[in-house]
Structures are given as C-alpha cells and as structure tokens.
mmCIF file of C-alpha atoms and ligand atoms in Angstrom:
data_model
loop_
_atom_site.group_PDB
_atom_site.id
_atom_site.type_symbol
_atom_site.label_atom_id
_atom_site.label_comp_id
_atom_site.label_asym_id
_atom_site.label_seq_id
_atom_site.Cartn_x
_atom_site.Cartn_y
_atom_site.Cartn_z
ATOM 1 C CA UNK A 313 12.823 20.677 55.366
ATOM 2 C CA UNK A 314 11.236 20.168 51.938
ATOM 3 C CA UNK A 315 12.076 17.290 49.654
ATOM 4 C CA UNK A 316 12.051 17.538 45.850
ATOM 5 C CA UNK A 317 8.465 16.304 45.436
ATOM 6 C CA UNK A 318 7.173 18.797 47.972
ATOM 7 C CA UNK A 319 8.864 21.677 46.181
ATOM 8 C CA UNK A 320 7.882 20.525 42.658
ATOM 9 C CA UNK A 321 4.223 19.985 43.545
ATOM 10 C CA UNK A 322 4.107 22.711 46.206
ATOM 11 C CA UNK A 323 2.481 20.389 48.727
ATOM 12 C CA UNK A 324 3.168 19.900 52.416
ATOM 13 C CA UNK A 325 3.235 16.090 52.233
ATOM 14 C CA UNK A 326 4.649 14.038 49.325
ATOM 15 C CA UNK A 327 1.527 11.859 49.113
ATOM 16 C CA UNK A 328 -0.064 11.966 45.670
ATOM 17 C CA UNK A 329 -3.426 10.624 44.579
ATOM 18 C CA UNK A 330 -3.148 8.749 41.274
ATOM 19 C CA UNK A 331 -5.612 9.313 38.458
ATOM 20 C CA UNK A 332 -8.617 7.138 39.192
ATOM 21 C CA UNK A 333 -10.724 6.177 36.169
ATOM 22 C CA UNK A 334 -14.403 7.044 36.763
ATOM 23 C CA UNK A 335 -13.933 7.596 40.513
ATOM 24 C CA UNK A 336 -11.234 10.323 40.546
ATOM 25 C CA UNK A 337 -13.695 13.173 41.108
ATOM 26 C CA UNK A 338 -12.912 16.822 41.782
ATOM 27 C CA UNK A 339 -14.090 16.823 45.383
ATOM 28 C CA UNK A 340 -11.698 13.966 46.210
ATOM 29 C CA UNK A 341 -8.718 15.576 44.435
ATOM 30 C CA UNK A 342 -9.405 18.883 46.178
ATOM 31 C CA UNK A 343 -9.786 17.268 49.610
ATOM 32 C CA UNK A 344 -6.439 15.483 49.215
ATOM 33 C CA UNK A 345 -4.671 18.716 48.279
ATOM 34 C CA UNK A 346 -6.419 20.580 51.107
ATOM 35 C CA UNK A 347 -5.210 17.926 53.574
ATOM 36 C CA UNK A 348 -1.601 18.579 52.485
ATOM 37 C CA UNK A 349 -1.156 15.911 49.781
ATOM 38 C CA UNK A 350 -1.519 16.336 46.029
ATOM 39 C CA UNK A 351 -4.822 15.389 44.386
ATOM 40 C CA UNK A 352 -5.410 14.770 40.705
ATOM 41 C CA UNK A 353 -8.634 14.861 38.720
ATOM 42 C CA UNK A 354 -9.005 11.688 36.645
ATOM 43 C CA UNK A 355 -9.790 12.093 32.940
ATOM 44 C CA UNK A 356 -10.393 8.396 32.162
ATOM 45 C CA UNK A 357 -14.111 7.742 31.732
ATOM 46 C CA UNK A 358 -14.796 11.459 31.228
ATOM 47 C CA UNK A 359 -15.184 13.702 28.175
ATOM 48 C CA UNK A 360 -12.956 16.790 28.077
ATOM 49 C CA UNK A 361 -15.994 18.849 29.215
ATOM 50 C CA UNK A 362 -16.643 16.500 32.150
ATOM 51 C CA UNK A 363 -12.940 16.656 33.065
ATOM 52 C CA UNK A 364 -13.174 20.464 33.168
ATOM 53 C CA UNK A 365 -16.312 20.260 35.352
ATOM 54 C CA UNK A 366 -14.348 18.139 37.836
ATOM 55 C CA UNK A 367 -11.463 20.642 37.714
ATOM 56 C CA UNK A 368 -14.012 23.338 38.696
ATOM 57 C CA UNK A 369 -15.092 21.198 41.676
ATOM 58 C CA UNK A 370 -11.482 20.426 42.648
ATOM 59 C CA UNK A 371 -10.693 24.139 42.689
ATOM 60 C CA UNK A 372 -13.489 24.788 45.192
ATOM 61 C CA UNK A 373 -12.635 21.778 47.349
ATOM 62 C CA UNK A 374 -8.853 22.468 47.335
ATOM 63 C CA UNK A 375 -9.389 25.982 48.742
ATOM 64 C CA UNK A 376 -6.245 27.374 47.139
ATOM 65 C CA UNK A 377 -4.027 24.287 47.436
ATOM 66 C CA UNK A 378 -2.427 23.139 44.156
ATOM 67 C CA UNK A 379 -3.736 20.047 42.353
ATOM 68 C CA UNK A 380 -3.307 18.288 39.012
ATOM 69 C CA UNK A 381 -4.935 16.156 36.362
ATOM 70 C CA UNK A 382 -4.193 12.655 35.029
ATOM 71 C CA UNK A 383 -4.150 11.827 31.342
ATOM 72 C CA UNK A 384 -3.945 8.096 30.563
ATOM 73 C CA UNK A 385 -2.919 8.420 26.908
ATOM 74 C CA UNK A 386 -4.146 5.116 25.458
ATOM 75 C CA UNK A 387 -7.560 5.519 27.111
ATOM 76 C CA UNK A 388 -8.413 8.474 24.864
ATOM 77 C CA UNK A 389 -8.621 8.076 21.070
ATOM 78 C CA UNK A 390 -9.175 11.873 20.846
ATOM 79 C CA UNK A 391 -6.330 12.725 23.218
ATOM 80 C CA UNK A 392 -5.552 16.024 21.483
ATOM 81 C CA UNK A 393 -8.890 17.401 22.760
ATOM 82 C CA UNK A 394 -7.828 16.615 26.346
ATOM 83 C CA UNK A 395 -4.360 18.094 25.838
ATOM 84 C CA UNK A 396 -5.908 21.297 24.448
ATOM 85 C CA UNK A 397 -8.356 21.541 27.366
ATOM 86 C CA UNK A 398 -5.491 21.052 29.843
ATOM 87 C CA UNK A 399 -3.314 23.659 28.104
ATOM 88 C CA UNK A 400 -6.161 26.207 28.156
ATOM 89 C CA UNK A 401 -6.549 25.607 31.895
ATOM 90 C CA UNK A 402 -2.840 25.289 32.724
ATOM 91 C CA UNK A 403 -2.975 28.353 35.004
ATOM 92 C CA UNK A 404 -5.394 26.466 37.280
ATOM 93 C CA UNK A 405 -3.268 23.321 37.495
ATOM 94 C CA UNK A 406 0.134 22.585 39.021
ATOM 95 C CA UNK A 407 0.878 19.279 37.273
ATOM 96 C CA UNK A 408 -0.292 16.771 34.708
ATOM 97 C CA UNK A 409 0.490 13.069 34.949
ATOM 98 C CA UNK A 410 0.847 11.071 31.746
ATOM 99 C CA UNK A 411 0.244 7.317 31.928
ATOM 100 C CA UNK A 412 -0.665 4.318 29.735
ATOM 101 C CA UNK A 413 1.361 5.330 26.690
ATOM 102 C CA UNK A 414 4.466 7.150 25.440
ATOM 103 C CA UNK A 415 4.578 10.574 27.167
ATOM 104 C CA UNK A 416 7.376 11.950 24.968
ATOM 105 C CA UNK A 417 5.272 13.737 22.282
ATOM 106 C CA UNK A 418 3.449 15.782 24.965
ATOM 107 C CA UNK A 419 6.055 16.657 27.574
ATOM 108 C CA UNK A 420 7.621 19.802 26.093
ATOM 109 C CA UNK A 421 4.250 21.363 25.161
ATOM 110 C CA UNK A 422 2.860 20.837 28.646
ATOM 111 C CA UNK A 423 6.041 22.120 30.301
ATOM 112 C CA UNK A 424 6.028 25.244 28.123
ATOM 113 C CA UNK A 425 2.577 25.989 29.563
ATOM 114 C CA UNK A 426 4.151 26.005 33.035
ATOM 115 C CA UNK A 427 2.962 22.556 34.102
ATOM 116 C CA UNK A 428 5.031 20.039 36.043
ATOM 117 C CA UNK A 429 4.952 16.803 34.030
ATOM 118 C CA UNK A 430 4.769 13.490 35.855
ATOM 119 C CA UNK A 431 5.318 10.291 33.844
ATOM 120 C CA UNK A 432 4.310 6.819 34.946
ATOM 121 C CA UNK A 433 6.894 4.044 34.462
ATOM 122 C CA UNK A 434 7.090 0.373 35.327
ATOM 123 C CA UNK A 435 10.725 -0.522 34.495
ATOM 124 C CA UNK A 436 14.108 1.234 35.005
ATOM 125 C CA UNK A 437 14.542 1.475 31.203
ATOM 126 C CA UNK A 438 11.186 3.257 30.825
ATOM 127 C CA UNK A 439 12.264 5.557 33.649
ATOM 128 C CA UNK A 440 15.468 6.509 31.788
ATOM 129 C CA UNK A 441 13.485 7.196 28.602
ATOM 130 C CA UNK A 442 10.950 9.362 30.441
ATOM 131 C CA UNK A 443 13.756 11.300 32.129
ATOM 132 C CA UNK A 444 15.513 11.828 28.769
ATOM 133 C CA UNK A 445 12.192 13.109 27.344
ATOM 134 C CA UNK A 446 12.065 15.825 29.999
ATOM 135 C CA UNK A 447 9.656 14.472 32.649
ATOM 136 C CA UNK A 448 10.051 16.377 35.935
ATOM 137 C CA UNK A 449 8.901 13.597 38.204
ATOM 138 C CA UNK A 450 8.302 9.847 37.741
ATOM 139 C CA UNK A 451 5.776 7.513 39.289
ATOM 140 C CA UNK A 452 7.373 4.050 39.450
ATOM 141 C CA UNK A 453 4.558 1.575 39.861
ATOM 142 C CA UNK A 454 4.774 -2.075 40.868
ATOM 143 C CA UNK A 455 2.149 -4.553 39.761
ATOM 144 C CA UNK A 456 0.590 -4.823 43.216
ATOM 145 C CA UNK A 457 -1.250 -1.673 42.095
ATOM 146 C CA UNK A 458 -4.924 -1.383 41.222
ATOM 147 C CA UNK A 459 -5.729 -0.794 37.545
ATOM 148 C CA UNK A 460 -3.361 -1.062 34.554
ATOM 149 C CA UNK A 461 0.194 -2.126 35.314
ATOM 150 C CA UNK A 462 3.373 -2.722 33.332
ATOM 151 C CA UNK A 463 3.603 -5.997 31.386
ATOM 152 C CA UNK A 464 6.986 -6.770 33.019
ATOM 153 C CA UNK A 465 5.155 -7.288 36.345
ATOM 154 C CA UNK A 466 7.931 -5.794 38.500
ATOM 155 C CA UNK A 467 6.982 -5.629 42.154
ATOM 156 C CA UNK A 468 7.250 -2.310 43.993
ATOM 157 C CA UNK A 469 9.964 -3.708 46.283
ATOM 158 C CA UNK A 470 12.242 -4.598 43.344
ATOM 159 C CA UNK A 471 11.305 -1.654 41.126
ATOM 160 C CA UNK A 472 11.823 1.388 43.358
ATOM 161 C CA UNK A 473 15.518 0.929 44.264
ATOM 162 C CA UNK A 474 16.305 -0.042 40.657
ATOM 163 C CA UNK A 475 14.602 3.095 39.286
ATOM 164 C CA UNK A 476 16.197 5.239 42.004
ATOM 165 C CA UNK A 477 19.620 4.055 40.816
ATOM 166 C CA UNK A 478 18.739 4.544 37.128
ATOM 167 C CA UNK A 479 17.578 8.196 37.127
ATOM 168 C CA UNK A 480 18.292 11.552 38.764
ATOM 169 C CA UNK A 481 14.743 12.966 38.727
ATOM 170 C CA UNK A 482 12.713 12.367 41.892
ATOM 171 C CA UNK A 483 10.358 9.392 42.002
ATOM 172 C CA UNK A 484 7.067 8.553 43.631
ATOM 173 C CA UNK A 485 6.590 4.893 44.568
ATOM 174 C CA UNK A 486 3.228 3.309 43.746
ATOM 175 C CA UNK A 487 1.653 -0.112 44.041
ATOM 176 C CA UNK A 488 0.455 -1.725 47.246
ATOM 177 C CA UNK A 489 0.978 1.354 49.443
ATOM 178 C CA UNK A 490 -2.016 1.960 51.701
ATOM 179 C CA UNK A 491 -0.540 2.734 55.118
ATOM 180 C CA UNK A 492 2.104 4.857 56.841
ATOM 181 C CA UNK A 493 4.452 1.849 57.071
ATOM 182 C CA UNK A 494 4.294 1.540 53.294
ATOM 183 C CA UNK A 495 5.195 5.216 52.896
ATOM 184 C CA UNK A 496 8.227 4.919 55.191
ATOM 185 C CA UNK A 497 9.326 1.784 53.284
ATOM 186 C CA UNK A 498 8.985 3.625 49.954
ATOM 187 C CA UNK A 499 11.192 6.457 51.234
ATOM 188 C CA UNK A 500 13.758 3.926 52.456
ATOM 189 C CA UNK A 501 13.783 2.311 48.990
ATOM 190 C CA UNK A 502 14.777 5.605 47.373
ATOM 191 C CA UNK A 503 11.479 7.299 46.524
ATOM 192 C CA UNK A 504 10.827 10.927 47.484
ATOM 193 C CA UNK A 505 7.117 10.299 47.986
ATOM 194 C CA UNK A 506 4.268 7.959 47.094
ATOM 195 C CA UNK A 507 1.283 7.737 44.802
ATOM 196 C CA UNK A 508 -1.716 5.862 46.153
ATOM 197 C CA UNK A 509 -4.925 4.786 44.444
ATOM 198 C CA UNK A 510 -6.952 1.983 46.019
ATOM 199 C CA UNK A 511 -6.785 3.450 49.551
ATOM 200 C CA UNK A 512 -8.277 6.746 48.361
ATOM 201 C CA UNK A 513 -11.299 5.014 46.790
ATOM 202 C CA UNK A 514 -12.457 4.057 50.295
ATOM 203 C CA UNK A 515 -12.842 7.643 51.530
ATOM 204 C CA UNK A 516 -15.988 9.673 52.141
ATOM 205 C CA UNK A 517 -15.133 12.224 49.425
ATOM 206 C CA UNK A 518 -14.664 9.625 46.676
ATOM 207 C CA UNK A 519 -17.618 9.290 44.317
ATOM 208 C CA UNK A 520 -17.258 5.471 44.091
ATOM 209 C CA UNK A 521 -20.486 3.559 44.868
ATOM 210 C CA UNK A 522 -21.016 2.449 48.498
ATOM 211 C CA UNK A 523 -21.027 -1.210 47.351
ATOM 212 C CA UNK A 524 -17.486 -0.763 45.989
ATOM 213 C CA UNK A 525 -16.287 0.811 49.247
ATOM 214 C CA UNK A 526 -17.937 -1.976 51.305
ATOM 215 C CA UNK A 527 -16.172 -4.631 49.233
ATOM 216 C CA UNK A 528 -12.812 -2.896 49.754
ATOM 217 C CA UNK A 529 -13.363 -3.247 53.512
ATOM 218 C CA UNK A 530 -14.403 -6.916 53.276
ATOM 219 C CA UNK A 531 -11.881 -8.239 50.770
ATOM 220 C CA UNK A 532 -8.136 -8.959 50.921
ATOM 221 C CA UNK A 533 -5.272 -9.244 48.424
ATOM 222 C CA UNK A 534 -6.414 -12.870 47.875
ATOM 223 C CA UNK A 535 -9.438 -11.426 46.098
ATOM 224 C CA UNK A 536 -7.581 -9.421 43.450
ATOM 225 C CA UNK A 537 -7.266 -10.850 39.926
ATOM 226 C CA UNK A 538 -5.222 -9.852 36.888
ATOM 227 C CA UNK A 539 -7.296 -9.620 33.720
ATOM 228 C CA UNK A 540 -6.338 -8.791 30.094
ATOM 229 C CA UNK A 541 -3.012 -10.668 30.104
ATOM 230 C CA UNK A 542 -4.147 -12.368 26.874
ATOM 231 C CA UNK A 543 -4.152 -8.966 25.143
ATOM 232 C CA UNK A 544 -0.780 -7.907 26.527
ATOM 233 C CA UNK A 545 -2.160 -5.845 29.378
ATOM 234 C CA UNK A 546 -2.046 -6.341 33.126
ATOM 235 C CA UNK A 547 -5.099 -4.972 34.912
ATOM 236 C CA UNK A 548 -5.530 -5.685 38.618
ATOM 237 C CA UNK A 549 -9.181 -5.784 39.638
ATOM 238 C CA UNK A 550 -11.411 -7.180 42.371
ATOM 239 C CA UNK A 551 -12.825 -10.683 41.826
ATOM 240 C CA UNK A 552 -16.497 -10.772 40.766
ATOM 241 C CA UNK A 553 -18.704 -13.173 38.787
ATOM 242 C CA UNK A 554 -18.017 -11.068 35.693
ATOM 243 C CA UNK A 555 -14.245 -11.116 36.327
ATOM 244 C CA UNK A 556 -14.377 -14.944 36.609
ATOM 245 C CA UNK A 557 -16.139 -15.003 33.209
ATOM 246 C CA UNK A 558 -13.436 -12.755 31.702
ATOM 247 C CA UNK A 559 -10.717 -15.110 32.937
ATOM 248 C CA UNK A 560 -12.574 -18.139 31.495
ATOM 249 C CA UNK A 561 -12.781 -16.455 28.086
ATOM 250 C CA UNK A 562 -9.079 -15.555 28.245
ATOM 251 C CA UNK A 563 -8.207 -19.221 28.878
ATOM 252 C CA UNK A 564 -9.804 -20.348 25.595
ATOM 253 C CA UNK A 565 -9.731 -19.254 21.962
ATOM 254 C CA UNK A 566 -11.592 -15.961 21.672
ATOM 255 C CA UNK A 567 -11.888 -12.990 19.380
ATOM 256 C CA UNK A 568 -10.660 -9.520 20.325
ATOM 257 C CA UNK A 569 -14.271 -8.280 20.035
ATOM 258 C CA UNK A 570 -15.595 -10.891 22.463
ATOM 259 C CA UNK A 571 -13.067 -9.940 25.141
ATOM 260 C CA UNK A 572 -13.325 -6.208 24.503
ATOM 261 C CA UNK A 573 -17.079 -6.317 25.118
ATOM 262 C CA UNK A 574 -16.325 -7.683 28.595
ATOM 263 C CA UNK A 575 -13.497 -5.326 29.604
ATOM 264 C CA UNK A 576 -14.625 -2.039 28.042
ATOM 265 C CA UNK A 577 -14.986 0.986 30.265
ATOM 266 C CA UNK A 578 -18.758 0.717 30.532
ATOM 267 C CA UNK A 579 -18.348 -2.490 32.598
ATOM 268 C CA UNK A 580 -16.061 -0.566 34.931
ATOM 269 C CA UNK A 581 -18.488 2.341 35.202
ATOM 270 C CA UNK A 582 -21.533 0.168 35.991
ATOM 271 C CA UNK A 583 -19.656 -1.472 38.860
ATOM 272 C CA UNK A 584 -17.622 1.458 40.240
ATOM 273 C CA UNK A 585 -20.306 4.155 39.942
ATOM 274 C CA UNK A 586 -23.487 2.076 39.445
ATOM 275 C CA UNK A 587 -22.647 -0.377 42.243
ATOM 276 C CA UNK A 588 -23.446 -3.522 40.201
ATOM 277 C CA UNK A 589 -20.166 -5.197 41.078
ATOM 278 C CA UNK A 590 -20.997 -8.769 40.039
ATOM 279 C CA UNK A 591 -21.828 -7.727 36.466
ATOM 280 C CA UNK A 592 -18.755 -5.585 35.933
ATOM 281 C CA UNK A 593 -15.283 -4.995 37.359
ATOM 282 C CA UNK A 594 -13.587 -2.484 39.634
ATOM 283 C CA UNK A 595 -9.871 -1.677 39.857
ATOM 284 C CA UNK A 596 -8.267 -2.791 43.095
ATOM 285 C CA UNK A 597 -4.674 -3.227 44.292
ATOM 286 C CA UNK A 598 -3.210 -5.647 46.823
ATOM 287 C CA UNK A 599 -3.210 -2.879 49.424
ATOM 288 C CA UNK A 600 -6.926 -3.655 49.828
ATOM 289 C CA UNK A 601 -5.852 -5.906 52.743
ATOM 290 C CA UNK A 602 -5.085 -2.713 54.712
ATOM 291 C CA UNK A 603 -8.496 -1.092 54.209
ATOM 292 C CA UNK A 604 -10.962 -1.537 57.035
ATOM 293 C CA UNK A 605 -13.030 1.670 57.036
ATOM 294 C CA UNK A 606 -14.183 4.675 55.001
ATOM 295 C CA UNK A 607 -12.679 7.761 56.679
ATOM 296 C CA UNK A 608 -12.674 11.348 55.420
ATOM 297 C CA UNK A 609 -9.481 12.293 53.593
ATOM 298 C CA UNK A 610 -8.456 14.422 56.566
ATOM 299 C CA UNK A 611 -8.912 11.511 59.007
ATOM 300 C CA UNK A 612 -6.956 9.239 56.679
ATOM 301 C CA UNK A 613 -4.039 11.673 56.443
ATOM 302 C CA UNK A 614 -3.877 11.986 60.213
ATOM 303 C CA UNK A 615 -3.741 8.203 60.525
ATOM 304 C CA UNK A 616 -1.062 7.920 57.826
ATOM 305 C CA UNK A 617 1.061 10.451 59.728
ATOM 306 C CA UNK A 618 0.701 8.489 62.992
ATOM 307 C CA UNK A 619 1.593 5.219 61.269
ATOM 308 C CA UNK A 620 4.597 6.841 59.582
ATOM 309 C CA UNK A 621 5.858 8.087 62.910
ATOM 310 C CA UNK A 622 5.525 4.657 64.546
ATOM 311 C CA UNK A 623 7.192 2.959 61.579
ATOM 312 C CA UNK A 624 10.123 5.368 61.559
ATOM 313 C CA UNK A 625 10.569 4.893 65.295
ATOM 314 C CA UNK A 626 10.729 1.132 64.742
ATOM 315 C CA UNK A 627 13.316 1.587 61.983
ATOM 316 C CA UNK A 628 15.369 3.991 64.108
ATOM 317 C CA UNK A 629 15.197 1.500 66.982
ATOM 318 C CA UNK A 630 16.747 -1.162 64.773
ATOM 319 C CA UNK A 631 19.306 1.383 63.628
ATOM 320 C CA UNK A 632 20.286 2.174 67.227
ATOM 321 C CA UNK A 633 20.699 -1.494 68.159
ATOM 322 C CA UNK A 634 22.657 -2.466 65.044
ATOM 323 C CA UNK A 635 25.120 0.392 64.765
HETATM 324 C C1 LIG B 9 -9.997 2.688 40.864
HETATM 325 C C2 LIG B 9 -8.692 2.926 40.187
HETATM 326 C C3 LIG B 9 -8.666 3.584 38.970
HETATM 327 C C4 LIG B 9 -7.440 3.892 38.359
HETATM 328 N N1 LIG B 9 -7.434 4.626 37.205
HETATM 329 C C5 LIG B 9 -6.257 5.115 36.727
HETATM 330 C C6 LIG B 9 -6.239 6.041 35.656
HETATM 331 O O1 LIG B 9 -7.268 6.418 35.094
HETATM 332 N N2 LIG B 9 -5.035 6.536 35.258
HETATM 333 C C7 LIG B 9 -3.842 6.141 35.861
HETATM 334 O O2 LIG B 9 -2.777 6.620 35.481
HETATM 335 N N3 LIG B 9 -3.850 5.255 36.879
HETATM 336 C C8 LIG B 9 -5.024 4.758 37.329
HETATM 337 N N4 LIG B 9 -5.022 3.897 38.399
HETATM 338 C C9 LIG B 9 -3.738 3.647 39.118
HETATM 339 C C10 LIG B 9 -3.549 4.700 40.233
HETATM 340 O O3 LIG B 9 -3.408 5.980 39.699
HETATM 341 C C11 LIG B 9 -2.346 4.389 41.136
HETATM 342 O O4 LIG B 9 -1.147 4.519 40.412
HETATM 343 C C12 LIG B 9 -2.439 3.003 41.738
HETATM 344 O O5 LIG B 9 -3.730 2.803 42.243
HETATM 345 C C13 LIG B 9 -1.424 2.843 42.856
HETATM 346 O O6 LIG B 9 -1.502 1.571 43.412
HETATM 347 P P1 LIG B 9 -2.474 1.175 44.644
HETATM 348 O O7 LIG B 9 -3.817 0.960 44.037
HETATM 349 O O8 LIG B 9 -1.878 -0.080 45.153
HETATM 350 O O9 LIG B 9 -2.436 2.311 45.605
HETATM 351 C C14 LIG B 9 -6.231 3.501 38.984
HETATM 352 C C15 LIG B 9 -6.276 2.777 40.180
HETATM 353 C C16 LIG B 9 -7.474 2.487 40.786
HETATM 354 C C17 LIG B 9 -7.486 1.755 42.092
#
C-alpha cells in the first residue's frame, strides 16, 4: 500500500534527504533515491552551474530513480538564475523543495513545469499559508534540526500533530530524526514520511570531510549550539572554537558586519568540506546522539527498516495490552 508521499515523489520509502548546504552532493542524492528514499541535490553553496553538475551526478547515481533539488530562497541573492536552471531541467527532476523564505512567488511556475513543490514550514500558520499557495507537500521542521530553523523554536514533537491538524496536504516530519524509532514516531504524530539531514552527512556517499563525519560519531546533542539568534535566525551547529567565538560576539554589542564575517558561508565550507572544524562551523542537529558509524546509504536504509520494524512491534505490543 502506498501513502501520499510515496505516490507524490514516486519512491518506495517515504524517507527524504533534506537539502544539505555544501555537502548535499549528487552522488549522495542519487544513492538515497536508488535505495528507495528520495534524494535532493543541495543548491546552497553552489552556483547554478555547479548545481547542474551535481544533478548530472545524481542522475547517474540514482540509476533511473526519481530525485529532486533544494532551493533555500534567502541563501541566493540571484535566485532567478537558479529557478531558470531548475525549470530548464524540470524533465530530469521529480520535485523541488523551497526553504528559507516565502515560497509563494515560485510555486505556480514550478508546478506548471510538472514539478512537485515541497515547502518547508516551522509553524502551523506557515503550513496553512504554504498550502493555500499551492504547495503539494510540506516539510514541518522542529528546531532539533541541523542548520537553519524557525524563529518560533517549535519542537518536532509539538509541531507535527499541530501541523497535521492544520492542513490537508501530506507532511514530512523533520528535526531530530536519525533512527527507525524516530520514523515510526513521526508517522504516529501524523506525518506521512520524514526528512532527515544530519544522519545522511555521516554516510560514505556524502562529500563531507572525514573530520566532520568523525565528529558526528564522537559528539552528542550536548555539543550542538544555536548561533545567529541575535540576528533573528536560529542555526543549529556543532560546537567548535569558532562557534564559541560567535556566541561571545553575539552576547555583546557588535555590528552586523562583524557577525556576518564569522557566519558567512565560507566558514561553513572550510569546516564541512575543508575539514578545518575549529576555525569554522558545521550544521548539526540533536539527532547526532544516534550516529555511531559511517555506513553506505544502502546499509543505513536496511538498518532504518529493521529499527522501524522493532519499534512498530513495541507499539503494537502496547496496543495489544491496553485495548
Ligand atoms: C549539513 C546540513 C546542511 C543543511 N543545509 C540545508 C539547506 O541548504 N537547505 C535546507 O532547506 N535545509 C538544510 N538543512 C536542513 C535539512 O535539509 C533537514 O531539514 C534537517 O537536517 C533535518 O533535521 P536533522 O538534521 O535533525 O535530520 C541542512 C542540514 C544539515 C545537517
């Protein structure tokens, strides 16, 4: 039996890989789709040309399975160039996910090109607006998640059932999900699938630097920090010497330029791709506590399926005793 996410995205399993700035490479997106999930090429940290190069790689790696692309709107000052590139390549893509900004001005154009449009939301009100604007599918993301989160700081546990009651379109739960138990919980809360980010960074196919992957194994949720609150943003990252410096600057009077120099994308790239973690920052969600190895995507999917089965058996066991 197929649920609504499976039929919209044409994937066997409703497990979606979120756009991953700098580290969401084509090989990873393709491997996730090939394993039965739904991979997405990240456009953050890439020029439109580089995004298209990764789409080429995803196509090879996916071996015919459908995949998508992520467009974080506020990350691109020249976003029209990305939209144009996506529209020209719409026949190669199944979906586009719009995040970090108002998706409304783009939805109809992308849908007319035959793309499924996914919109990222962090409150029930945002979810209603995205649904009214024509989004086919929503990602509702709690602030346990790695990377940029909603300023309201809703947790996944509170957000998913509230969004599920507020809209009719299907939703993917995101934020802190890194195991099969988390997926079963998300389905119980009213989601039709999940979007995961941090867990996919620690896979063999991900282009993230080995130092980043090693830290994901070593660290726990205690080691995540939220930066950029002073500029109205919520960005969950892994603690580093540089992150401590950012937080010190945010505690005192500072200029926008001073802080921007510390949080700009280059600092993310040098840590995530260059491996110099102490002098930059990497995105990381609280689900890092559940990462203890670097499997291939295929191995990870097999494990997620086993964990889901055990978790549902536990839930059904409770069900049988209580009713
Ligand atoms: C390394 C990393 C980079 C991310 N970059 C983006 C991005 O460019 N665009 C976006 O919409 N979300 C981005 N996110 C958020 C993910 O797409 C996803 O929604 C989130 O990671 C889910 O929470 P989790 O990390 O707890 O699994 C990023 C997350 C991580 C961990």
